Coordinates of C-alpha atoms in Angstrom, one line a residue:
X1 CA 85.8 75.8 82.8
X2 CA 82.9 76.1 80.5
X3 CA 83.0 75.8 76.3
X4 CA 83.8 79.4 75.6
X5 CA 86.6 79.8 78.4
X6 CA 88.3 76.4 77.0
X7 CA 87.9 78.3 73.6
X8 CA 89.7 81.2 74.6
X9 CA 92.2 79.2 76.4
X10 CA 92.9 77.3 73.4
X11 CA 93.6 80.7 71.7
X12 CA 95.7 82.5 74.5
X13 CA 97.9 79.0 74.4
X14 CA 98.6 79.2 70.6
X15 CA 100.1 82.6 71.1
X16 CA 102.3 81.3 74.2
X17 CA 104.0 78.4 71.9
X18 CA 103.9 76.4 68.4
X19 CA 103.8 72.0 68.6
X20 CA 107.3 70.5 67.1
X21 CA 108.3 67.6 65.6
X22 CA 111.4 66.2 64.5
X23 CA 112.7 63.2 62.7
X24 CA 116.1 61.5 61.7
X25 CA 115.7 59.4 59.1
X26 CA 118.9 56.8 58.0
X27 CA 118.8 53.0 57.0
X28 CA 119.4 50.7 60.2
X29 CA 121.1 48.2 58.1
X30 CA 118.9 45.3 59.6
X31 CA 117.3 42.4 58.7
X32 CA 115.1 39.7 60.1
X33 CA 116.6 36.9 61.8
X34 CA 115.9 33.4 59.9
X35 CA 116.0 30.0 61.7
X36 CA 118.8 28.7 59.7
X37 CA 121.2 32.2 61.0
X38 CA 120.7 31.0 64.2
X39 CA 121.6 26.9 63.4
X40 CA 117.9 25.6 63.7
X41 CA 115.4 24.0 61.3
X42 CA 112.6 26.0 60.4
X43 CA 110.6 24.0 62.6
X44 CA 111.9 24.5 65.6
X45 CA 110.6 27.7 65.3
X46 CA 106.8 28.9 66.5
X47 CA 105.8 32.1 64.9
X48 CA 102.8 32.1 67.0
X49 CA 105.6 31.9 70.3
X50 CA 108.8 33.1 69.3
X51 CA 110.3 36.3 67.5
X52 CA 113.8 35.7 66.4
X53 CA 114.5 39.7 66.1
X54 CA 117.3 40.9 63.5
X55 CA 121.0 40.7 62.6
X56 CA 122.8 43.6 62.2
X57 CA 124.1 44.0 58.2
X58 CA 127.0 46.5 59.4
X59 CA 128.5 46.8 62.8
X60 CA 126.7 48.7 65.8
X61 CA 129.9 51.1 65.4
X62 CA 129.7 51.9 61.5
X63 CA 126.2 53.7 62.0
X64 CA 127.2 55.3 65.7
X65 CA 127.9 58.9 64.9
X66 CA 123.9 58.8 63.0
X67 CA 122.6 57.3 66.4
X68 CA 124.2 59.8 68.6
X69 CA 122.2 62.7 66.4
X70 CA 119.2 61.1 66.4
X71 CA 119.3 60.7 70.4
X72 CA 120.3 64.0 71.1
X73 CA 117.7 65.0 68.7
X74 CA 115.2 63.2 70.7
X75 CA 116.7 64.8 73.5
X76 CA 116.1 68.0 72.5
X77 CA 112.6 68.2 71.5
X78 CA 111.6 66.2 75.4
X79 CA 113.9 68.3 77.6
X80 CA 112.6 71.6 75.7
X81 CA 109.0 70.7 75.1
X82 CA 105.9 69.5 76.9
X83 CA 103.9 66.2 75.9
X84 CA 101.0 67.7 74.0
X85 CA 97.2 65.8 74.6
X86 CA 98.5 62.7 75.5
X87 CA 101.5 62.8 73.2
X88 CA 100.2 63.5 70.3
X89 CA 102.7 66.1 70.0
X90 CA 105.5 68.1 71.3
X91 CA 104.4 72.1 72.5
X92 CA 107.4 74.2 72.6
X93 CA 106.7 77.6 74.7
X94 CA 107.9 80.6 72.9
X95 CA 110.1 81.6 75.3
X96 CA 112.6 78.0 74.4
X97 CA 111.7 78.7 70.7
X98 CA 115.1 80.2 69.7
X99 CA 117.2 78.0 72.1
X100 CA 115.5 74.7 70.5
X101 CA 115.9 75.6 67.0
X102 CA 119.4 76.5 67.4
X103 CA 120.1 73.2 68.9
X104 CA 118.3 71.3 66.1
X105 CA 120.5 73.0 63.6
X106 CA 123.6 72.4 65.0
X107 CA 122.6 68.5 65.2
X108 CA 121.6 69.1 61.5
X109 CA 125.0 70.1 61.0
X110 CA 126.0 66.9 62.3
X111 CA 123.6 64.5 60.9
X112 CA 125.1 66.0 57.3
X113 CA 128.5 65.3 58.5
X114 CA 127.8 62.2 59.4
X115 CA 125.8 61.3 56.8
X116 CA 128.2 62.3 54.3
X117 CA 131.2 61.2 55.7
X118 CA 129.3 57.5 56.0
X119 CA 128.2 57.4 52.1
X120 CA 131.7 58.1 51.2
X121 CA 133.0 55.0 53.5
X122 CA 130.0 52.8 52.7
X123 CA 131.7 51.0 50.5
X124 CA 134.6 49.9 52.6
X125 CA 132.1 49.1 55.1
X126 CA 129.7 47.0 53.4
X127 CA 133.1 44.7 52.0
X128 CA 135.1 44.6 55.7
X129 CA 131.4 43.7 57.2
X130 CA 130.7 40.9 54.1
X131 CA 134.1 39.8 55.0
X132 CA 133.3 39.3 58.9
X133 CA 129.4 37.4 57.6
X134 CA 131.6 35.1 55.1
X135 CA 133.1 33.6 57.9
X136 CA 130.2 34.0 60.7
X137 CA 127.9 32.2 58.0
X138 CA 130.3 29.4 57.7
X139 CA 130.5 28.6 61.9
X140 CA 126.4 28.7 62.1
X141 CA 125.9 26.7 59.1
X142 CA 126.0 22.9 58.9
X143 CA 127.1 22.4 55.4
X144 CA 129.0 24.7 52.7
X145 CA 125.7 25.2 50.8
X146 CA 123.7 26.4 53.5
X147 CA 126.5 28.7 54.2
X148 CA 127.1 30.4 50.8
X149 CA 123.0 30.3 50.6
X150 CA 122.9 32.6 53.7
X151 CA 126.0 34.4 52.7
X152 CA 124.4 35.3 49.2
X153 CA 121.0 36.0 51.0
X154 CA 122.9 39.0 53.2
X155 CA 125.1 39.9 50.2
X156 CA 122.0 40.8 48.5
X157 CA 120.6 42.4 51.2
X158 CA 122.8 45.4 51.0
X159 CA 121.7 48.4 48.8
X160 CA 123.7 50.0 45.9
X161 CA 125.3 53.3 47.2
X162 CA 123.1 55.3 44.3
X163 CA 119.9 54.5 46.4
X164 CA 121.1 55.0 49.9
X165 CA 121.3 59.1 50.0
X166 CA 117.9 58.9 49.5
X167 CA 117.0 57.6 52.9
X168 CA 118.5 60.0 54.8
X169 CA 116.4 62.9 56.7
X170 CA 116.6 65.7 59.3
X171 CA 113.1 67.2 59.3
X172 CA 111.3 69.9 61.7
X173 CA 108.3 71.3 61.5
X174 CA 106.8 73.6 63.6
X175 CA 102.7 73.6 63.8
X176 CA 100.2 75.9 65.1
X177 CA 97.8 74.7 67.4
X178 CA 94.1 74.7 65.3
X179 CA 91.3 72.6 66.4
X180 CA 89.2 71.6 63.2
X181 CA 86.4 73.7 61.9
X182 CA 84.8 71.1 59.1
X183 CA 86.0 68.4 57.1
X184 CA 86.3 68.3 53.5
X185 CA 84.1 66.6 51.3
X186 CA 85.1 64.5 48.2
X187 CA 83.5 63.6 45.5
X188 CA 80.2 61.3 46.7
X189 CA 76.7 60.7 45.0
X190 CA 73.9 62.8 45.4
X191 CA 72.4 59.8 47.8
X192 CA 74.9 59.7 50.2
X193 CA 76.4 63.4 49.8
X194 CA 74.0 64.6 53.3
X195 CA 74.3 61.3 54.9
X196 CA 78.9 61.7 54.4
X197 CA 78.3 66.0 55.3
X198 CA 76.8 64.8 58.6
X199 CA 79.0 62.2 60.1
X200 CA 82.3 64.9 58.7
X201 CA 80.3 67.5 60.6
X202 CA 80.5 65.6 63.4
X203 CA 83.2 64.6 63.7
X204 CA 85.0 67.7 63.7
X205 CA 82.9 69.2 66.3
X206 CA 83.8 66.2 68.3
X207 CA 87.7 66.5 67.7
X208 CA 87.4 70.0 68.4
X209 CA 85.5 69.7 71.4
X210 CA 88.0 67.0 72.8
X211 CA 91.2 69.5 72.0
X212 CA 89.4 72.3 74.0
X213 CA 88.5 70.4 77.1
X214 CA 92.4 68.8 76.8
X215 CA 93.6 72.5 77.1
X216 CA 92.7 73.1 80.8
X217 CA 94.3 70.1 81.9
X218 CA 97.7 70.4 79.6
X219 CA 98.6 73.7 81.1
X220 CA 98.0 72.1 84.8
X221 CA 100.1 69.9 83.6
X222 CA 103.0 71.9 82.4
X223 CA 102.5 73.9 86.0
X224 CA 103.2 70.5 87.8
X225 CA 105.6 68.9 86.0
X226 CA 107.9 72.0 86.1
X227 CA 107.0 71.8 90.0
X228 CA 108.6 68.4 90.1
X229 CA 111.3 68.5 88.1
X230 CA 112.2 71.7 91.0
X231 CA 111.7 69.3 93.7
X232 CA 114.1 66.3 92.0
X233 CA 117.0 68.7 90.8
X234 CA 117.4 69.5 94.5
X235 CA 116.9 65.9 95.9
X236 CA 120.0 65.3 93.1
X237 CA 121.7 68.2 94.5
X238 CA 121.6 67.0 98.2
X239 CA 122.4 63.4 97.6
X240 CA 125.4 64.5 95.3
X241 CA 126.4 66.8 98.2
X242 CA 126.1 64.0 100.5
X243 CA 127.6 61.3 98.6
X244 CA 131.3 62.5 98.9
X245 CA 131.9 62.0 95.6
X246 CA 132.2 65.6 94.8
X247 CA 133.9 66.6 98.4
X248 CA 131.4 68.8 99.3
X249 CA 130.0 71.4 96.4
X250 CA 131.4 71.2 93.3
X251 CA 130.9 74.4 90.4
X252 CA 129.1 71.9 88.2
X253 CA 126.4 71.2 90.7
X254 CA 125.6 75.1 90.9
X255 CA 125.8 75.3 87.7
X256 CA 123.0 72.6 86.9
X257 CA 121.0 74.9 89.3
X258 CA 121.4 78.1 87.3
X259 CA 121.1 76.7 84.4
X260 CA 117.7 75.0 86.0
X261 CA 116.4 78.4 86.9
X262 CA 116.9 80.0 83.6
X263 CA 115.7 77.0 81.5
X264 CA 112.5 77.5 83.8
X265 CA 111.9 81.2 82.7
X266 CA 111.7 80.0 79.5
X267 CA 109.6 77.3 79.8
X268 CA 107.1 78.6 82.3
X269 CA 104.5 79.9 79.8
X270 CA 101.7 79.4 82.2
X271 CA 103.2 82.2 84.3
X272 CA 104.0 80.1 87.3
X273 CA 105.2 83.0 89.7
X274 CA 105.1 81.2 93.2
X275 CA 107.8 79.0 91.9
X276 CA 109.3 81.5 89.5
X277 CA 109.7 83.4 92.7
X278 CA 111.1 80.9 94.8
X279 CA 114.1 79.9 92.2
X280 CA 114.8 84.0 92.2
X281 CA 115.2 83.9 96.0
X282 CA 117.5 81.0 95.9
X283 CA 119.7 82.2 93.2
X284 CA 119.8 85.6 94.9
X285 CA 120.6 83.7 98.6
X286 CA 122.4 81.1 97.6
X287 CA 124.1 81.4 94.2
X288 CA 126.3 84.6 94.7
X289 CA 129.2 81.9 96.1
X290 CA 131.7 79.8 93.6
X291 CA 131.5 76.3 95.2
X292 CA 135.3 76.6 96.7
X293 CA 133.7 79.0 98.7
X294 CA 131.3 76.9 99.9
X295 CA 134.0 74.0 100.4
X296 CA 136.0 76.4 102.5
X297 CA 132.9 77.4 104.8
X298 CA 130.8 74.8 106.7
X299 CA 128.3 77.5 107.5
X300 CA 127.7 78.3 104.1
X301 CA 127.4 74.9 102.7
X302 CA 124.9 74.1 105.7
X303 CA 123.0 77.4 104.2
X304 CA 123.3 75.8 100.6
X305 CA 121.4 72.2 102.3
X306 CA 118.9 73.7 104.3
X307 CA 117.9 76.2 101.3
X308 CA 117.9 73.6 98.9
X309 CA 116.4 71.2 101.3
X310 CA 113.1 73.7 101.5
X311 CA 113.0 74.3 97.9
X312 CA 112.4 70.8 97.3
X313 CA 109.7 70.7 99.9
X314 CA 107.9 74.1 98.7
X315 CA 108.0 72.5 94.9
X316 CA 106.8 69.1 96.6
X317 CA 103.7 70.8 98.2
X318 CA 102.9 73.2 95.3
X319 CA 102.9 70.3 92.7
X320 CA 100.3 68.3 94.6
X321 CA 98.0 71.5 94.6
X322 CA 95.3 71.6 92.2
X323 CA 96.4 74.1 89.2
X324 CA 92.9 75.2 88.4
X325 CA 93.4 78.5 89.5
X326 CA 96.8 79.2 88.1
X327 CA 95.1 77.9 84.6
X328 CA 92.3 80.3 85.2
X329 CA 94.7 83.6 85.6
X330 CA 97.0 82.2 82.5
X331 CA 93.8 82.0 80.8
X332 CA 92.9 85.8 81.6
X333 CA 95.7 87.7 81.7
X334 CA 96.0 86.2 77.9
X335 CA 92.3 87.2 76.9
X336 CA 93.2 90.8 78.0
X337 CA 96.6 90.1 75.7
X338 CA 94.3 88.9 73.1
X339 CA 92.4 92.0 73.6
X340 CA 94.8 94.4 73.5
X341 CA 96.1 92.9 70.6
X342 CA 93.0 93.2 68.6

């Protein structure tokens, strides 16, 4: 694609979707392991070599439910979202919009909850976790001084409650895609004013350039990986099938398909309609049956295999074709959008 169709792809893909990020913030409650927590002499100890790691101020448990939100957070943004440039971001297609963001609230429900309900214990946890360090501190340590030292050093080491609420945070923000036009010039002296406007100039038109010519090859991207994650979902359908462990076809693994399928409407901005087609025919061929049915009827279930077995071989073959033309089309059927639009 040349500079002006990159531009307008660029465009037409900051109508199909917005970039996301999201962040948990809480206090992990760790510090850095010293040679005398671990029973050796400072010298034993190569800082060139060796990284001792940390010690956890408050059991694993006591920060669990905050952990939990913050990986299903995580999870979240990656299973809705494509890896933007390189990773520089997360790009979440319109059409998961809704579905992601009520997600993210519900887990912002949580992270409250748990937030909350661990300031209101923190107390009781920091004094039944000093209680379990006065008495590890005194097996690691040779002599009763070193011990009350280390003790005193992790006593400290806890924060008063007033400055912990602080530190917690559940933050999205959604961003549009913009590729910069110029950057902004400060106050310099007259001397070096043209010399500063220049290298700016520069190097927005080289960050701009480089976000443009990224375009083409995130949306092949997109097309692909939704191509292969087809293809795996039925290889885990037909070794689950095949393993025994579900006797046969259980409802859960036809539900993982339908839910596939429609999560794949909603993420296929790019307007993948050779794959989009081929999930419709296998819900419509194969998905009308509860999975006793297909336990009852060896016919069927052979069905289910063999059209599950050349699903994953159609997805196989169309992820290791080149996307360019697929790009192209996505690229004009949103200019006429664009056009319409305007």
């Amino acid at each position: 694609m040349n500079h002006s169709s990159n531009h307008d792809l660029l465009a037409v893909l900051t109508r199909e979707g917005v970039l996301i990020n999201a962040s948990v913030r809480y206090p992990r409650f760790h510090k850095k392991l010293s040679p005398a927590d671990l029973g050796l002499e400072p010298e034993q100890v190569s800082d060139r070599l060796m990284s001792l790691g940390h010690k956890r101020l408050l059991p694993k448990e006591a920060l669990a439910q905050l952990a939990l939100v913050e990986s299903r957070t995580h999870a979240i943004v990656e299973k809705g979202t494509f890896p933007f440039l390189g990773g520089i971001g997360h790009f979440l297609p319109n059409g998961k919009l809704v579905d992601v963001q009520e997600r993210l609230n519900s887990q912002n429900v949580c992270f409250r909850e748990a937030r909350d309900r661990f300031l209101e214990d923190y107390r009781d946890l920091r004094s039944q976790a000093l209680d379990e360090w006065r008495d590890a501190t005194r097996q690691i340590s040779k002599t009763y001084v070193e011990a009350e030292r280390l003790f005193c050093q992790i006593e400290g080491s806890f924060p008063p409650r007033e400055q912990l609420e602080r530190r917690f945070s559940f933050d999205v923000h959604l961003f549009q895609i913009a590729v910069p036009e110029d950057l902004g010039m400060e106050l310099v002296s007259f001397a070096e004013q043209q010399e500063v406007r220049r290298a700016r100039h520069e190097a927005a038109d080289a960050a701009a350039r480089q976000i443009r010519e990224g375009v083409e090859d995130f949306v092949g991207e997109c097309v692909t990986e939704l191509r292969h994650q087809t293809a795996q979902l039925c290889d885990d359908m037909l070794a689950s099938m095949r393993s025994g462990k579900t006797e046969g076809v259980h409802q859960k693994t036809l539900n993982r398909l339908v839910k596939f399928i429609d999560d794949f409407r909603s993420m296929n901005f790019a307007g993948d309609s050779e794959m989009e087609q081929q999930l419709d025919r296998v819900r419509s061929e194969l998905l009308n049956r509860s999975a006793e049915d297909y336990r009852q009827n060896p016919s069927a279930t052979r069905s289910l295999q063999d059209g599950l077995t050349q699903l994953r071989d159609q997805a196989q073959e169309l992820a290791t074709r080149d996307a360019r033309e697929l790009v192209e089309r996505f690229g004009q059927v949103g200019r006429r959008k664009l056009q319409m639009a305007g």
